[in-house]
Short mmCIF file of C-alpha atoms in Angstrom, two decimals:
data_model
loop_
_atom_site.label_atom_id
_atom_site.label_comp_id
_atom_site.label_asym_id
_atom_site.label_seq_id
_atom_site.Cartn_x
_atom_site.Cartn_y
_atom_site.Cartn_z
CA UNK A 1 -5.09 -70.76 94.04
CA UNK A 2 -4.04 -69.16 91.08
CA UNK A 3 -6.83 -69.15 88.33
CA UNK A 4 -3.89 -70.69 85.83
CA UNK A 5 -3.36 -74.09 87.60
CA UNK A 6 -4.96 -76.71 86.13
CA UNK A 7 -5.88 -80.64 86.26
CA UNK A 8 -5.06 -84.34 84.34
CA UNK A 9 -6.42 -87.37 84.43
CA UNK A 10 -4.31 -89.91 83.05
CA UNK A 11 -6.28 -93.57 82.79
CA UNK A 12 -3.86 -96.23 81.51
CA UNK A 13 -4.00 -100.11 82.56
CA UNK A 14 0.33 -99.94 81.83
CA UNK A 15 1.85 -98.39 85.61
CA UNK A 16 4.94 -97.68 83.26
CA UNK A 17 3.09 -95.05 81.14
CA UNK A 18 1.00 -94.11 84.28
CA UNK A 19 4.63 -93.47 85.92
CA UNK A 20 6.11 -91.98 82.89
CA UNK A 21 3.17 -89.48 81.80
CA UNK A 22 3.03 -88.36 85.68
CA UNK A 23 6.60 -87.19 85.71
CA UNK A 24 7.28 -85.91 82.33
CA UNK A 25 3.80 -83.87 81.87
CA UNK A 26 4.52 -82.60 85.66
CA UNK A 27 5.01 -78.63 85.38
CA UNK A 28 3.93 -75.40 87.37
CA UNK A 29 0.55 -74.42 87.29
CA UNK A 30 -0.48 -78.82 86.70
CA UNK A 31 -1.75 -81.34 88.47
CA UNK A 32 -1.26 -85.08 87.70
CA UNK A 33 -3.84 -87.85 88.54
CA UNK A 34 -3.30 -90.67 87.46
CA UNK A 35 -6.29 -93.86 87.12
CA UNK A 36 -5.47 -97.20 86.05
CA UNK A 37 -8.96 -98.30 84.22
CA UNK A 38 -12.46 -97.12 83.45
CA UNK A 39 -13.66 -97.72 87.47
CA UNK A 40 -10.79 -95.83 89.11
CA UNK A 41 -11.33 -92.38 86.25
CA UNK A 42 -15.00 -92.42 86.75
CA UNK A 43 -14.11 -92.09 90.52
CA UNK A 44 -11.72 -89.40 89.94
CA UNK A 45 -14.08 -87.69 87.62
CA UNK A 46 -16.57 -87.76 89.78
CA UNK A 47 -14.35 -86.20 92.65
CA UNK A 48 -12.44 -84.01 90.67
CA UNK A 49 -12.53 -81.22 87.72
CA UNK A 50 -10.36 -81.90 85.26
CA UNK A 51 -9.43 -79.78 82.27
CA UNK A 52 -7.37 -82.27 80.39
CA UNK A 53 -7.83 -86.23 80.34
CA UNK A 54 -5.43 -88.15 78.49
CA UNK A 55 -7.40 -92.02 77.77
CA UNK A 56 -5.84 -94.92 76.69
CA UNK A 57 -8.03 -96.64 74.06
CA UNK A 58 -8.31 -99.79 75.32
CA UNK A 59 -8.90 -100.55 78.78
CA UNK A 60 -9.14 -103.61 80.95
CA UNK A 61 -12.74 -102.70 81.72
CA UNK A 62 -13.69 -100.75 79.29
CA UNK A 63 -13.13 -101.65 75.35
CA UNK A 64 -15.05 -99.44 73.41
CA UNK A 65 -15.81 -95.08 73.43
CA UNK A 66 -17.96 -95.89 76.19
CA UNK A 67 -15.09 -94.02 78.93
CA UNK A 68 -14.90 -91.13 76.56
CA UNK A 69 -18.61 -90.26 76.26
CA UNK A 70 -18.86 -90.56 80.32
CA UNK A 71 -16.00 -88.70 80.65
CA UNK A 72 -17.11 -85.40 78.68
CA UNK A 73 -20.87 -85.91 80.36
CA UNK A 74 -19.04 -85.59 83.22
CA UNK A 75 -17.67 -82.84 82.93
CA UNK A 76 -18.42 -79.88 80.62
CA UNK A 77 -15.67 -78.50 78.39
CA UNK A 78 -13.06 -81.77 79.63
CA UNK A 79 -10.92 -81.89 76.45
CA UNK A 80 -9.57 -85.61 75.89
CA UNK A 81 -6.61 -86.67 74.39
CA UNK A 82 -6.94 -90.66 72.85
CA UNK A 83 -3.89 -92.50 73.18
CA UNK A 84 -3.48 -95.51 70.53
CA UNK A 85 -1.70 -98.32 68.51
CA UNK A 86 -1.22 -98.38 65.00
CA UNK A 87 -3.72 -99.94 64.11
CA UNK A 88 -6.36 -97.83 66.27
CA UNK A 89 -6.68 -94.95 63.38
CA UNK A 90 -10.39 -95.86 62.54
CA UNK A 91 -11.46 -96.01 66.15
CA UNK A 92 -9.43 -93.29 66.62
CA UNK A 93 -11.52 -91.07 64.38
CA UNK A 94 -14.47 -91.90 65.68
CA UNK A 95 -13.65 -90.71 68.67
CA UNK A 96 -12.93 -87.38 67.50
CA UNK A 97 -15.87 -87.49 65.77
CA UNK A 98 -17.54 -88.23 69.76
CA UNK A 99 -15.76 -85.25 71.05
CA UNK A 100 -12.29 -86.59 71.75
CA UNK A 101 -9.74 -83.32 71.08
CA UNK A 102 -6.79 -85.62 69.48
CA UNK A 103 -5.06 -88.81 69.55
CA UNK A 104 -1.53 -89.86 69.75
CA UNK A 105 -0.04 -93.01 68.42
CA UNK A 106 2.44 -95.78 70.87
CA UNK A 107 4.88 -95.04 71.03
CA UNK A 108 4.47 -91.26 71.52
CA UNK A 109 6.67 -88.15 71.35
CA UNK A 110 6.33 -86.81 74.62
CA UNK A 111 7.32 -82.98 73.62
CA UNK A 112 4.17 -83.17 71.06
CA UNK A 113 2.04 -84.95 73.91
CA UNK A 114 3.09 -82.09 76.41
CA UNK A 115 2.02 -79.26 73.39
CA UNK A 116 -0.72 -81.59 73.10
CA UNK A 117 -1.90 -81.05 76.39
CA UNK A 118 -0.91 -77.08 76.39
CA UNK A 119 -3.27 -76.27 73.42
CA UNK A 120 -5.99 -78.91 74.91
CA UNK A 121 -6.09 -76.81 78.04
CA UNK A 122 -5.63 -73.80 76.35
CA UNK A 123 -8.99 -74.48 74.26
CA UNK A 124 -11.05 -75.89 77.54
CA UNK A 125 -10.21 -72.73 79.35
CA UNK A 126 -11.40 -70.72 76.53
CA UNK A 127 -14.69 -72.59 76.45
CA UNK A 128 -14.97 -72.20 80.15
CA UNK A 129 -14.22 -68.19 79.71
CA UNK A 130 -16.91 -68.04 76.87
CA UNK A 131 -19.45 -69.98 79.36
CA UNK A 132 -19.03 -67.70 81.51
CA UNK A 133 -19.56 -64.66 79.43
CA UNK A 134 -22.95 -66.24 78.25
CA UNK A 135 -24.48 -66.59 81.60
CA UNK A 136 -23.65 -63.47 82.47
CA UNK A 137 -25.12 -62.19 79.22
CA UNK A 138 -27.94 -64.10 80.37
CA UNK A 139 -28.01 -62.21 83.51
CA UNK A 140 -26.46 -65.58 85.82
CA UNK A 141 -23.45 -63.37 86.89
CA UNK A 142 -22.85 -59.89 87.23
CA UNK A 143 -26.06 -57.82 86.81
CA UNK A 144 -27.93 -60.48 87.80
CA UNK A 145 -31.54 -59.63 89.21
CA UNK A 146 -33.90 -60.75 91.83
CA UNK A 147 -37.25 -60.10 89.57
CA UNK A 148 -40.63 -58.78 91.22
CA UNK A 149 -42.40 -55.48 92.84
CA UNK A 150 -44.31 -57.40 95.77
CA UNK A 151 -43.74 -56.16 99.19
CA UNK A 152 -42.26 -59.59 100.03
CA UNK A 153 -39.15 -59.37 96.89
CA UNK A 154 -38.67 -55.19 98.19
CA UNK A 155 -38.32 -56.82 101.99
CA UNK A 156 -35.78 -58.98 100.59
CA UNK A 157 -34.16 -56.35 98.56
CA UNK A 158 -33.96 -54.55 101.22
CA UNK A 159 -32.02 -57.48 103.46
CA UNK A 160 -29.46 -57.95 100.78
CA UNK A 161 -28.50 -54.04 100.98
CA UNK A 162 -28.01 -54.89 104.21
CA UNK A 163 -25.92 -57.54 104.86
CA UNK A 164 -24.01 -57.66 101.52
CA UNK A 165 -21.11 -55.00 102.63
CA UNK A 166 -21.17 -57.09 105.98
CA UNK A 167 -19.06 -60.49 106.73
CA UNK A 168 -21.43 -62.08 109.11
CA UNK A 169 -22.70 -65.39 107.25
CA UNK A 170 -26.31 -65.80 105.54
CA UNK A 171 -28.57 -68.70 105.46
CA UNK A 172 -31.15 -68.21 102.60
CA UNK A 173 -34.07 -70.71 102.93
CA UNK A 174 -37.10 -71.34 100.69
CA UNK A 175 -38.32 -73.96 98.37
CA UNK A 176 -36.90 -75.42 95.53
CA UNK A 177 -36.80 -73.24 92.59
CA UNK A 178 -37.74 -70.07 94.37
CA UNK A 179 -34.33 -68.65 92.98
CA UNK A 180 -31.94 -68.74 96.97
CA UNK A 181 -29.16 -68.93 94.04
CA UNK A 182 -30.11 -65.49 92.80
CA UNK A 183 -29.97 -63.84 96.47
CA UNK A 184 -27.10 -65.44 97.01
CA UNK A 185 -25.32 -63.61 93.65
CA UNK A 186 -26.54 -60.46 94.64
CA UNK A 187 -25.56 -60.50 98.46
CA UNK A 188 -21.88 -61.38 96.57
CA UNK A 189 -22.09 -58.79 93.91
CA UNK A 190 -23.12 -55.92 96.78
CA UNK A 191 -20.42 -57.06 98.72
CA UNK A 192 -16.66 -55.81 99.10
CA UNK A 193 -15.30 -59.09 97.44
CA UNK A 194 -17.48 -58.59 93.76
CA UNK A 195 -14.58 -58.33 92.04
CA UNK A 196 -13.39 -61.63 93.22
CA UNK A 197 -15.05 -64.44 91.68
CA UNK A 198 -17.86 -66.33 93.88
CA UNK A 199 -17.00 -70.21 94.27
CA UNK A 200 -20.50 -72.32 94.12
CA UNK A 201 -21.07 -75.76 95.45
CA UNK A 202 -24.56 -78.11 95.80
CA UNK A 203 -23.32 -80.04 99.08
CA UNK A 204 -26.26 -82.22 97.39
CA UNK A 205 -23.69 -83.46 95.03
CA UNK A 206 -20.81 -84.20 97.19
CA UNK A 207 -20.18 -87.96 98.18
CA UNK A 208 -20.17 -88.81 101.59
CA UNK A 209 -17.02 -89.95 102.02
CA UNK A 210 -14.85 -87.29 99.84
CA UNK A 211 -17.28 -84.19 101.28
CA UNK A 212 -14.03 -83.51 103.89
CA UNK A 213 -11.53 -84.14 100.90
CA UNK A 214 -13.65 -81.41 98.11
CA UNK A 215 -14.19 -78.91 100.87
CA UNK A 216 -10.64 -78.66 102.68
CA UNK A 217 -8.26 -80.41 100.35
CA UNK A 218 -6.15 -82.94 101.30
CA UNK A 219 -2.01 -84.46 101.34
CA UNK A 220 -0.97 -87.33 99.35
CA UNK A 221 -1.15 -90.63 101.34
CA UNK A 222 -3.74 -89.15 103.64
CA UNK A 223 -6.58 -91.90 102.84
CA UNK A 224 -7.07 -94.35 99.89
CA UNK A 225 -7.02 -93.23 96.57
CA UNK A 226 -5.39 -89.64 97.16
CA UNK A 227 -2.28 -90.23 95.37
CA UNK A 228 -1.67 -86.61 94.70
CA UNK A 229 -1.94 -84.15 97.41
CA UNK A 230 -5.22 -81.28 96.09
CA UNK A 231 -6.29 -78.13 97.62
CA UNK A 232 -10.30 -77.95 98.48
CA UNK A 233 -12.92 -75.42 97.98
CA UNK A 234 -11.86 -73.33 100.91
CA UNK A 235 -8.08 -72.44 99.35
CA UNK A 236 -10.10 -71.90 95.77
CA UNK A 237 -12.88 -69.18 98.04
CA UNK A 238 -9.98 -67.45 99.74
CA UNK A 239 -10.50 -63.40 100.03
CA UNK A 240 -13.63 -64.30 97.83
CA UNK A 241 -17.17 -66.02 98.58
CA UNK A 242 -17.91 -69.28 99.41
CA UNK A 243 -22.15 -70.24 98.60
CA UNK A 244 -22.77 -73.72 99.84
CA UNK A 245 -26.16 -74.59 98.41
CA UNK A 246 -27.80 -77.58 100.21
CA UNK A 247 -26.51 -76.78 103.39
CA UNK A 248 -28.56 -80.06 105.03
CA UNK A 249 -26.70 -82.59 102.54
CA UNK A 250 -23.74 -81.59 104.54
CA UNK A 251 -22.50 -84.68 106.96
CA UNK A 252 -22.74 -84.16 110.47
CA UNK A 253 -19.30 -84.54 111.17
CA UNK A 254 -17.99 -82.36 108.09
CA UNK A 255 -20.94 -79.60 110.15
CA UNK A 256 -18.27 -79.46 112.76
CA UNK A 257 -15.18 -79.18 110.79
CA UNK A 258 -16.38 -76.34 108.96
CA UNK A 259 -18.15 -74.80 112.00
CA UNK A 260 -14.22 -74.24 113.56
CA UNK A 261 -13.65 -72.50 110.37
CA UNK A 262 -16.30 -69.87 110.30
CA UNK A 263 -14.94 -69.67 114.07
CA UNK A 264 -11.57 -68.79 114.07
CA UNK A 265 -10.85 -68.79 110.14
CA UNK A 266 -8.43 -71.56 110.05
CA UNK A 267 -8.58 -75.16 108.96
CA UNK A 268 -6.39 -78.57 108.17
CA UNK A 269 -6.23 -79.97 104.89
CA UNK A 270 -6.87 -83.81 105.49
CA UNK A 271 -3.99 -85.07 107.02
CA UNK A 272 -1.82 -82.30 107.43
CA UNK A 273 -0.80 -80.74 110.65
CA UNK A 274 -0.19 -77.30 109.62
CA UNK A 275 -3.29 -75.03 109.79
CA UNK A 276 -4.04 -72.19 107.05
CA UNK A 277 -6.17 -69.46 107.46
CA UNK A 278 -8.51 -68.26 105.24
CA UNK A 279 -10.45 -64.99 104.29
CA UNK A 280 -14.30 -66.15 103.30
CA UNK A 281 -17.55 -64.96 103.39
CA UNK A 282 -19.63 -67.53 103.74
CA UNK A 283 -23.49 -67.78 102.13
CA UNK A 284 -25.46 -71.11 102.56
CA UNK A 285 -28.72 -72.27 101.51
CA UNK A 286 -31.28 -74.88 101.85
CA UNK A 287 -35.03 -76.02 101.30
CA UNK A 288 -35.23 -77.91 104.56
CA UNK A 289 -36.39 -76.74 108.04
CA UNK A 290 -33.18 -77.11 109.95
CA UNK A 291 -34.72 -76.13 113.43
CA UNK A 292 -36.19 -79.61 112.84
CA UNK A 293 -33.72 -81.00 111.56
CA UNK A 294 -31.61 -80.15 114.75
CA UNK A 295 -34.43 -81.19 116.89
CA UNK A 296 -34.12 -85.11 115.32
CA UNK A 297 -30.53 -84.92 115.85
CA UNK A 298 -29.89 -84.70 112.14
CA UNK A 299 -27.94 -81.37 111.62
CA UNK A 300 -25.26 -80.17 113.69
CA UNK A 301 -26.82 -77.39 116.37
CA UNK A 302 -23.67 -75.19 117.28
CA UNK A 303 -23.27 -75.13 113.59
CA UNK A 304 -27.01 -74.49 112.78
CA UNK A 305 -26.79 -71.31 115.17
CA UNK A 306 -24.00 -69.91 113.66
CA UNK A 307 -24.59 -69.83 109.67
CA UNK A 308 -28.28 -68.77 111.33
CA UNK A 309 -27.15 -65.42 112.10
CA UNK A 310 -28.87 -63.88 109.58
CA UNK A 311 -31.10 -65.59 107.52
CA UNK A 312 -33.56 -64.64 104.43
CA UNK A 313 -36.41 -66.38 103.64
CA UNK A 314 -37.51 -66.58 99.79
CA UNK A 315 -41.08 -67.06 99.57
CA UNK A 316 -42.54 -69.63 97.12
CA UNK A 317 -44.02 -68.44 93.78
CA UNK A 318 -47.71 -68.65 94.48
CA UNK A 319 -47.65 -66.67 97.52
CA UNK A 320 -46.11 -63.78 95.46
CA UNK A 321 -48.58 -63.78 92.59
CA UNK A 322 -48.77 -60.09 91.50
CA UNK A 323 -45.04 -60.35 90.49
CA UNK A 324 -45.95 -63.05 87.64
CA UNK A 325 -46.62 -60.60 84.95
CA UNK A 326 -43.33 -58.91 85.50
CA UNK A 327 -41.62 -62.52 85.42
CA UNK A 328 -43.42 -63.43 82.39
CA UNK A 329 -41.70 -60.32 80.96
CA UNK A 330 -38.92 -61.00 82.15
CA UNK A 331 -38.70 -64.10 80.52
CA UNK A 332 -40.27 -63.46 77.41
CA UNK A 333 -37.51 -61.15 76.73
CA UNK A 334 -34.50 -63.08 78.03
CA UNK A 335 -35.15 -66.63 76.53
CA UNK A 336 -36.79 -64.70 72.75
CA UNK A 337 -34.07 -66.11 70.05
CA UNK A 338 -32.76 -63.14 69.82
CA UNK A 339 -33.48 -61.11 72.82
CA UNK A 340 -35.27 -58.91 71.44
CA UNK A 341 -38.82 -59.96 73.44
CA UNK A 342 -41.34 -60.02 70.69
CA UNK A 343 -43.79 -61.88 71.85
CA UNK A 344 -46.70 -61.49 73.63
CA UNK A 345 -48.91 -63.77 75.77
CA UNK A 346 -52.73 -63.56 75.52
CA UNK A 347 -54.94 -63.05 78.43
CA UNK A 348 -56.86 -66.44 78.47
CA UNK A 349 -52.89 -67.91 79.02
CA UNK A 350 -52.55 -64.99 81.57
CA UNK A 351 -54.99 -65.77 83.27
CA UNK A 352 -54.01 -69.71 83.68
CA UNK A 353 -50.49 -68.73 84.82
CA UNK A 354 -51.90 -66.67 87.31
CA UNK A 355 -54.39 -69.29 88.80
CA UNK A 356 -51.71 -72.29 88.40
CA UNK A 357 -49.99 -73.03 91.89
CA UNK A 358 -46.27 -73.23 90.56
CA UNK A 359 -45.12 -75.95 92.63
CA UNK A 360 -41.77 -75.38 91.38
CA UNK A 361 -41.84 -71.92 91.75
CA UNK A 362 -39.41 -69.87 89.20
CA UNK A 363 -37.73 -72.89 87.72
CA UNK A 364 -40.59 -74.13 86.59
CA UNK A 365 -42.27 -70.90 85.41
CA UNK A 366 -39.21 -70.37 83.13
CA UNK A 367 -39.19 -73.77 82.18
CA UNK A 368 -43.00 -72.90 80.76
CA UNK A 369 -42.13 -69.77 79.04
CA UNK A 370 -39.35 -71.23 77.58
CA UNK A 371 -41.33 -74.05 76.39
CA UNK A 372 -44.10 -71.59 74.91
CA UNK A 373 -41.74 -69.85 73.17
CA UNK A 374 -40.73 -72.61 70.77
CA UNK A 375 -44.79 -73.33 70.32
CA UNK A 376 -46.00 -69.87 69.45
CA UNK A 377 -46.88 -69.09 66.54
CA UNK A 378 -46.41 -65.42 65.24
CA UNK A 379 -45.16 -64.63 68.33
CA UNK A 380 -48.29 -65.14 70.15
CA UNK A 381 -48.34 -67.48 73.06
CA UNK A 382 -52.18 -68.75 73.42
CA UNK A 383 -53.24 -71.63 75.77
CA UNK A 384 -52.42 -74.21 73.52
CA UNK A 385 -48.37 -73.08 74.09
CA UNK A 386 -48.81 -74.30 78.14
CA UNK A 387 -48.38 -77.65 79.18
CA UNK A 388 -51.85 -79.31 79.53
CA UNK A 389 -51.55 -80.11 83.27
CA UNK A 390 -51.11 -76.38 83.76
CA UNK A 391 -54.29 -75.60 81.87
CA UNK A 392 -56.70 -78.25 83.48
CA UNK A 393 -55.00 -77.62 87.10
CA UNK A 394 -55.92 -73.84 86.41
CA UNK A 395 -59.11 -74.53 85.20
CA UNK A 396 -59.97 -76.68 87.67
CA UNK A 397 -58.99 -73.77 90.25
CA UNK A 398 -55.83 -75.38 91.79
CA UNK A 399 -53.90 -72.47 94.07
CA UNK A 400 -55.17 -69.33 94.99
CA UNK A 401 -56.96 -67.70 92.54
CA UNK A 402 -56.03 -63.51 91.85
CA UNK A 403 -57.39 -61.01 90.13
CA UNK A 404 -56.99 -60.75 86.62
CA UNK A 405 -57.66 -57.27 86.75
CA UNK A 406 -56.15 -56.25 89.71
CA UNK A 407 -52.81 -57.93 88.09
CA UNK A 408 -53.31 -56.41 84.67
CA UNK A 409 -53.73 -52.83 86.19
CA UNK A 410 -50.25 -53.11 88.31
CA UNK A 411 -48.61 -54.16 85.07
CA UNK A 412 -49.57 -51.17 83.02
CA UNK A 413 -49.12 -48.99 85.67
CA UNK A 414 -45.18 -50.92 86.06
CA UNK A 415 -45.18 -50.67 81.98
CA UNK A 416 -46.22 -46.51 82.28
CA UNK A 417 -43.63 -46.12 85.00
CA UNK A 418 -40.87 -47.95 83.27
CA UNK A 419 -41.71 -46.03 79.55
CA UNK A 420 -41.71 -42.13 81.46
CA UNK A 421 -45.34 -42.03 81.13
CA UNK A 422 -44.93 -42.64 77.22
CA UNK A 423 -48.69 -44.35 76.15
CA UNK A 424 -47.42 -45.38 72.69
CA UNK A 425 -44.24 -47.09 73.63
CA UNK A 426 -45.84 -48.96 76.58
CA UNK A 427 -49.25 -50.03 74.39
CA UNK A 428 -46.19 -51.20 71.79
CA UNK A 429 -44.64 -53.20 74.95
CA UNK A 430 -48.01 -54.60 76.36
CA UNK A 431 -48.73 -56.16 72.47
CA UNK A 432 -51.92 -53.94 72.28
CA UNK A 433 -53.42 -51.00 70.26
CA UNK A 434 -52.82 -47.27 72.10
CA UNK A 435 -56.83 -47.23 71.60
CA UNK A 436 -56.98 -50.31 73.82
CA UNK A 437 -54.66 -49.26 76.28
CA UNK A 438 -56.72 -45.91 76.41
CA UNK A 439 -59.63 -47.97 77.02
CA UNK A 440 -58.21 -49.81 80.00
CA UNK A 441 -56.81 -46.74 81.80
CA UNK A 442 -60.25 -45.52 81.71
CA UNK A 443 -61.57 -49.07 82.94
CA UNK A 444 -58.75 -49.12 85.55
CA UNK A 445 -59.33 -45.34 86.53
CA UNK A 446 -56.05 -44.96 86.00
CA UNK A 447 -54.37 -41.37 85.20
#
């Protein structure tokens, strides 16, 4: 679909204005929805993205900002447009002041209500576009990087080389947190379609009943409530990649719809007779044991075997323990105010990162660093920076306990490496004097 087309919500108890707005707003590139209170636009906000939402002020159901608040937690970046009566102005404000973009008094001009809505999508897409730059500033995009030197992350380095210039699909399994998302970037990025952007979606967060409807699309008429006809999350993943995260939320009988897909390439948009065909590579991920899950009857088994072709397996934090330092690092650097990484994390707080059991793996280890960083003072992140439950669950040995030392010496050895042997830069890196770092080559017997 081209990257211009966009989406509007209009929510308006008056079917003459709902009528009226749909027809003279309707242009090239737009899509109209149209909701007649607060119920029916939280159910299309909840089904569909929306760059534009034009809100009556007063509602049947709804009689206060309450709507407009929803709506733009709903959705980041929505921009919403307040229609109201003469003697809404106060209200009116307010709403701006609540994030509203405009308002627009009864009876409107519709030529300023359709620039209006031009400029309002104009400054959504921009914020979506600038979004997008910061994540992958923040290394969520392009140049994105699966951290770690362990023999289990090269393995899996080694498995994305692999199978990222191939089409066959790729089921990436692991606990929560252990960063599938990440593999699933760079399997995209290595790939022949990097250039195209990758379309994401948590099955997790689909509903049940519209799961068909978000992933193919669908005609107007074709069930209740699609009064405008919408193209899925295949037609939006065409020549590009398609990651389905939470494979297992997916309902057993959308499984077999999307199975014929990955088949022959083809599919229906609900209720239409004419097939498309479509040009996807197809990633999925999960944190569930599907083998069992097929077993109980609870996930589809033609279509388990087939997005099973190749799978990779991202092992949970504790069970990769000497790459912590490097993630600390990592993190340090990436989440410091201003990127330039100058702090520094002492070894007692080392030492309780390193005996913690991360039970939510990378998530929750950048959660902590991120947390320390706003607690440290001078740069310094000591033991009172860590959450306490991390402290006493270290203490009290929780998880598999490594070797301080053994960790320490494979950083400065990764820190040498990465400086070209340079002792002064990589003491300046490590936080410590080039005496002490002299002192623990020697300890370390390293030359």
């Amino acid at each position: 679909m081209n990257k211009d087309r966009y989406a509007i919500l209009v929510v308006d108890d008056e079917e003459s204005i709902r009528r009226l707005l749909q027809k003279e707003l309707a242009a090239p590139g737009r899509e109209i929805h149209v909701a007649a209170d607060g119920s029916e636009a939280m159910a299309q906000l909840r089904s569909h993205w929306f760059d534009v939402v034009i809100m009556d002020l007063w509602l049947p159901d709804v009689n206060d900002l309450s709507l407009l608040i929803r709506t733009r937690e709903s959705i980041p970046n929505v921009e919403v447009i307040m229609i109201t009566g003469h003697g809404d102005v106060d209200i009116a404000v307010e709403a701006m002041k609540l994030g509203a973009y405009d308002f627009i008094r009864k009876p409107f001009n519709l030529d300023r209500l359709d620039l209006m809505v031009e400029k309002a999508h104009q400054r959504a897409a921009l914020a979506r576009e600038n979004a997008m730059l910061r994540r992958t500033a923040g290394g969520e995009s392009r140049g994105v990087r699966f951290i770690g030197n362990s023999k289990a992350v090269r393995d899996i380095q080694f498995l994305i080389d692999k199978v990222a210039p191939a089409r066959i699909p790729v089921l990436i399994t692991g606990e929560s947190g252990t960063g599938k998302d990440v593999v699933a970037r760079l399997i995209h990025e290595r790939s022949p379609l990097a250039d195209n952007r990758m379309v994401i979606k948590n099955c997790a967060s689909l509903q049940k009943e519209l799961a068909r409807s978000e992933l193919f699309g669908h005609v107007k008429g074709s069930f209740t409530g699609a009064n405008e006809s919408r193209e899925g999350l295949l037609s939006f993943a065409h020549d590009s990649t398609l990651f389905l995260d939470e494979i297992g939320e997916l309902p057993l009988e959308v499984q077999a719809s999307l199975l014929r897909v990955l088949e022959t390439g083809t599919y229906r948009r609900v209720g239409e007779k004419e097939e498309r065909t479509v040009n996807i590579r197809f990633l999925f991920a999960t944190n569930r044991h599907l083998a069992e899950e097929v077993e109980r009857g609870q996930f589809n088994e033609a279509f388990f075997h087939r997005i099973n072709a190749f799978s990779i397996q991202i092992p949970c934090l504790k069970e990769r323990k000497e790459d912590l330092p490097l993630l600390v690092d990592y993190f340090l650097t990436t989440l410091s105010p201003d990127g330039s990484g100058g702090y520094r994390i002492v070894d007692n707080a080392m030492a309780c990162i390193l005996r913690y059991h991360w039970p939510g793996n990378i998530r929750e280890l950048r959660n902590v660093i991120e947390r320390s960083i706003i607690l440290a003072e001078n740069g310094i992140i000591t033991e009172r920076c860590l959450p306490r439950e991390l402290v006493e669950s270290a203490e009290n040995g929780a998880g598999a306990a490594l070797s301080l030392a053994s960790v320490e010496r494979q950083h400065i050895l990764k820190m040498l490496e990465f400086h070209g042997g340079n002792r002064q830069q990589t003491a300046d890196t490590l936080g410590i004097s080039r005496k002490t770092l002299y002192r623990k080559l020697t300890e370390y017997a390293i030359d």
